[in-house]
Amino acid sequence: MTIGDITPKKERKSRRIKHVVDDTAPLLPKRQDEDAGYDEFNGASFTGAVFNLSTTIVGAGIMALPATMKILGLILGIAMIIFMAFLTDASIEFLLRFSRAGKTTSYGSLMGDAFGKYGRIFLQICVLVNNIGVLIVYMIIIGDVLSGTSSSGVHHAGVLEGWFGEHWWNGRTFVLIVTTLGIFSPLACFKRIDSLRFTSALSVALAVVFLVITVGIAIIKLISGTIMMPRLLPDVTDLTSFWRLFTVVPVLVTAYICHYNVHSIDNELEDSTQIKPVVRTALALCSTVYIMTSFFGFLLFGDSTLDDVLANFDTDLGIPYGSLLNDAVRVSYAAHLMLVFPIVFYPLRLNMDGLLFPSARPLALSNMRFAFTTVGLITLIFLGANFIPSIWDAFQFTGATAAVCLGFIFPAAVTLRDRHSIATKKDKILAIFMIVLAVFSNVVAVYSDAYAMFKKNSVTERTA
């Protein structure tokens, strides 16, 4: 299957007894046929779908959210998280409604239905850019946690470095090689997204462990009076600090991007009428986690909050067993990201195959193509993680480009195109609002980042 398939398929409710063999179906057939000898599959459960979608949403973006609180302040920051959740729900609703109307079963086929071949190709390219960027961020964070990182001239020791001291075998490159070969590669070999439901459930549990420990530390320090309530509003002193507020938009957009997996999860659901409750349940769960992480992370570290808040957990917390809690926080979230990796990698491989081999037989039936695509993408991600210095840099690039297209511009464009004449006036107004907001915010974010970089370089040259 490729994401570009645009063959219509009948609307379906229960898939328990449906014999699916066309190439717009899930990556694996649900019952055996003469072309594939896979086990019978009667459809994914509601719970499994929620876990898979939640895992798609709660990835590395959560680690940069406390840094957005540092820029926006708590009130505006939390309001923006809630606002983005509602906007994401609306954009996914557009995707699902127009997919049903056009009888399409993938994001790419929906874009193909609305804008033809080039719409589908543009979508596939955006998925590649976004997912490769996100997976590079995952590796960067795992490297930061296990091997350490240097931020603003200060070295933050990694967990392994803290336990065993500096050695060649706990250096960043070697640790990422072992993680890639021992964890990422085996998990990336699953050919059906529902096969990852158990690792997704474990990844959500690990994210909750990280959150519970962070909340507990913050409450203890707040009661003891060792930390103060952080800023409620942004600190705007000049035009530069005002424009800097917009740099958080790409990070918030990236934090909610899950659109590329919605169709895959919907295709494998036992009852496809449950997809909207699945989406809303996952968004509610993730928004709660985001708000609590942002609030308590910023509460703990205030204006010292780093772009990757995990890197802050190498300092003395000033509470009993602080060192142990630091390690528990970092290790639990690094393990969470390791389990999120295959969920994001799944649509990445699917879209890469669709872009390179648009007319080939389903990817699940070609082991050589499957292996070639998997190895090539993992190698590219590994190299990127070793050459990109900061997760904020990666988020700014993917969030301001591909992520905003996947999350808002494409769903809004499909709605305005309205090939099946089902969009209401309210839908079109909301679609225009999405596009204007996305384009304006991200243009300002890119300009602000470029201006800040230019100004920093100018100051460096003058002091040199």
mmCIF file of N, CA and C in Angstrom, residues 14 18 57 74 78 85 95 131 136 146-147 168-169 182 204 207 263 319 330 339 346 355 363 391 405 413 426 436 453:
data_model
loop_
_atom_site.group_PDB
_atom_site.id
_atom_site.type_symbol
_atom_site.label_atom_id
_atom_site.label_comp_id
_atom_site.label_asym_id
_atom_site.label_seq_id
_atom_site.Cartn_x
_atom_site.Cartn_y
_atom_site.Cartn_z
ATOM 1 N N SER A 14 -18.541 -1.995 10.537
ATOM 2 C CA SER A 14 -17.827 -3.076 11.204
ATOM 3 C C SER A 14 -16.958 -3.806 10.204
ATOM 4 N N LYS A 18 -15.217 -8.463 7.297
ATOM 5 C CA LYS A 18 -14.943 -7.932 5.952
ATOM 6 C C LYS A 18 -13.644 -8.512 5.416
ATOM 7 N N ILE A 57 0.850 11.564 19.101
ATOM 8 C CA ILE A 57 0.794 12.974 19.515
ATOM 9 C C ILE A 57 1.879 13.287 20.545
ATOM 10 N N LEU A 74 2.515 31.559 31.880
ATOM 11 C CA LEU A 74 1.619 30.426 32.123
ATOM 12 C C LEU A 74 0.225 30.610 31.529
ATOM 13 N N ILE A 78 -0.837 28.163 28.512
ATOM 14 C CA ILE A 78 -1.867 27.123 28.692
ATOM 15 C C ILE A 78 -3.045 27.370 27.760
ATOM 16 N N ALA A 85 -5.423 22.401 20.650
ATOM 17 C CA ALA A 85 -6.116 21.109 20.715
ATOM 18 C C ALA A 85 -7.451 21.183 19.977
ATOM 19 N N LEU A 95 -10.578 16.265 7.655
ATOM 20 C CA LEU A 95 -9.971 15.141 6.944
ATOM 21 C C LEU A 95 -10.917 13.951 6.876
ATOM 22 N N ASN A 131 8.208 13.958 9.539
ATOM 23 C CA ASN A 131 8.506 12.777 10.342
ATOM 24 C C ASN A 131 10.000 12.535 10.498
ATOM 25 N N ILE A 136 14.427 12.661 14.188
ATOM 26 C CA ILE A 136 15.750 13.186 14.527
ATOM 27 C C ILE A 136 15.718 13.816 15.920
ATOM 28 N N LEU A 146 20.971 10.256 27.757
ATOM 29 C CA LEU A 146 21.887 9.169 28.102
ATOM 30 C C LEU A 146 23.355 9.598 28.091
ATOM 31 N N SER A 147 23.717 10.530 27.182
ATOM 32 C CA SER A 147 25.132 10.878 27.027
ATOM 33 C C SER A 147 25.458 12.323 27.376
ATOM 34 N N TRP A 168 34.290 5.842 26.243
ATOM 35 C CA TRP A 168 33.951 5.816 24.821
ATOM 36 C C TRP A 168 32.607 5.137 24.573
ATOM 37 N N TRP A 169 32.272 4.157 25.426
ATOM 38 C CA TRP A 169 31.055 3.387 25.187
ATOM 39 C C TRP A 169 29.784 4.093 25.657
ATOM 40 N N GLY A 182 19.494 -1.939 18.486
ATOM 41 C CA GLY A 182 18.866 -2.817 19.466
ATOM 42 C C GLY A 182 17.395 -2.568 19.718
ATOM 43 N N VAL A 204 2.814 5.353 26.737
ATOM 44 C CA VAL A 204 1.932 6.296 27.442
ATOM 45 C C VAL A 204 2.146 6.171 28.945
ATOM 46 N N ALA A 207 5.263 7.974 29.907
ATOM 47 C CA ALA A 207 5.060 9.425 29.898
ATOM 48 C C ALA A 207 4.352 9.863 31.178
ATOM 49 N N HIS A 263 -5.647 8.077 9.305
ATOM 50 C CA HIS A 263 -6.252 7.153 8.344
ATOM 51 C C HIS A 263 -5.791 5.715 8.572
ATOM 52 N N ILE A 319 16.022 18.125 47.278
ATOM 53 C CA ILE A 319 15.072 17.306 48.021
ATOM 54 C C ILE A 319 15.685 15.927 48.226
ATOM 55 N N ARG A 330 14.441 11.191 33.619
ATOM 56 C CA ARG A 330 15.110 11.175 32.321
ATOM 57 C C ARG A 330 15.029 9.812 31.637
ATOM 58 N N LEU A 339 9.882 4.019 22.351
ATOM 59 C CA LEU A 339 8.685 3.270 21.968
ATOM 60 C C LEU A 339 7.777 4.076 21.042
ATOM 61 N N TYR A 346 6.275 4.433 11.020
ATOM 62 C CA TYR A 346 5.341 3.678 10.176
ATOM 63 C C TYR A 346 4.842 4.495 8.979
ATOM 64 N N LEU A 355 6.129 7.502 -2.608
ATOM 65 C CA LEU A 355 6.771 8.506 -3.445
ATOM 66 C C LEU A 355 7.728 7.869 -4.446
ATOM 67 N N LEU A 363 3.486 -2.693 0.006
ATOM 68 C CA LEU A 363 4.800 -2.784 0.622
ATOM 69 C C LEU A 363 4.959 -4.046 1.459
ATOM 70 N N ILE A 391 17.073 20.512 19.696
ATOM 71 C CA ILE A 391 15.708 20.137 19.319
ATOM 72 C C ILE A 391 14.905 21.367 18.910
ATOM 73 N N CYS A 405 1.673 22.536 7.354
ATOM 74 C CA CYS A 405 0.923 22.100 6.166
ATOM 75 C C CYS A 405 0.068 20.877 6.492
ATOM 76 N N ALA A 413 -7.319 23.495 2.946
ATOM 77 C CA ALA A 413 -7.363 23.582 1.482
ATOM 78 C C ALA A 413 -8.348 22.575 0.896
ATOM 79 N N LYS A 426 -19.695 27.888 7.594
ATOM 80 C CA LYS A 426 -18.887 27.884 8.812
ATOM 81 C C LYS A 426 -17.570 27.140 8.588
ATOM 82 N N VAL A 436 -4.782 31.452 7.277
ATOM 83 C CA VAL A 436 -4.229 32.775 7.603
ATOM 84 C C VAL A 436 -3.380 32.694 8.872
ATOM 85 N N MET A 453 19.147 35.213 15.078
ATOM 86 C CA MET A 453 20.418 34.584 14.704
ATOM 87 C C MET A 453 21.385 35.617 14.118
#
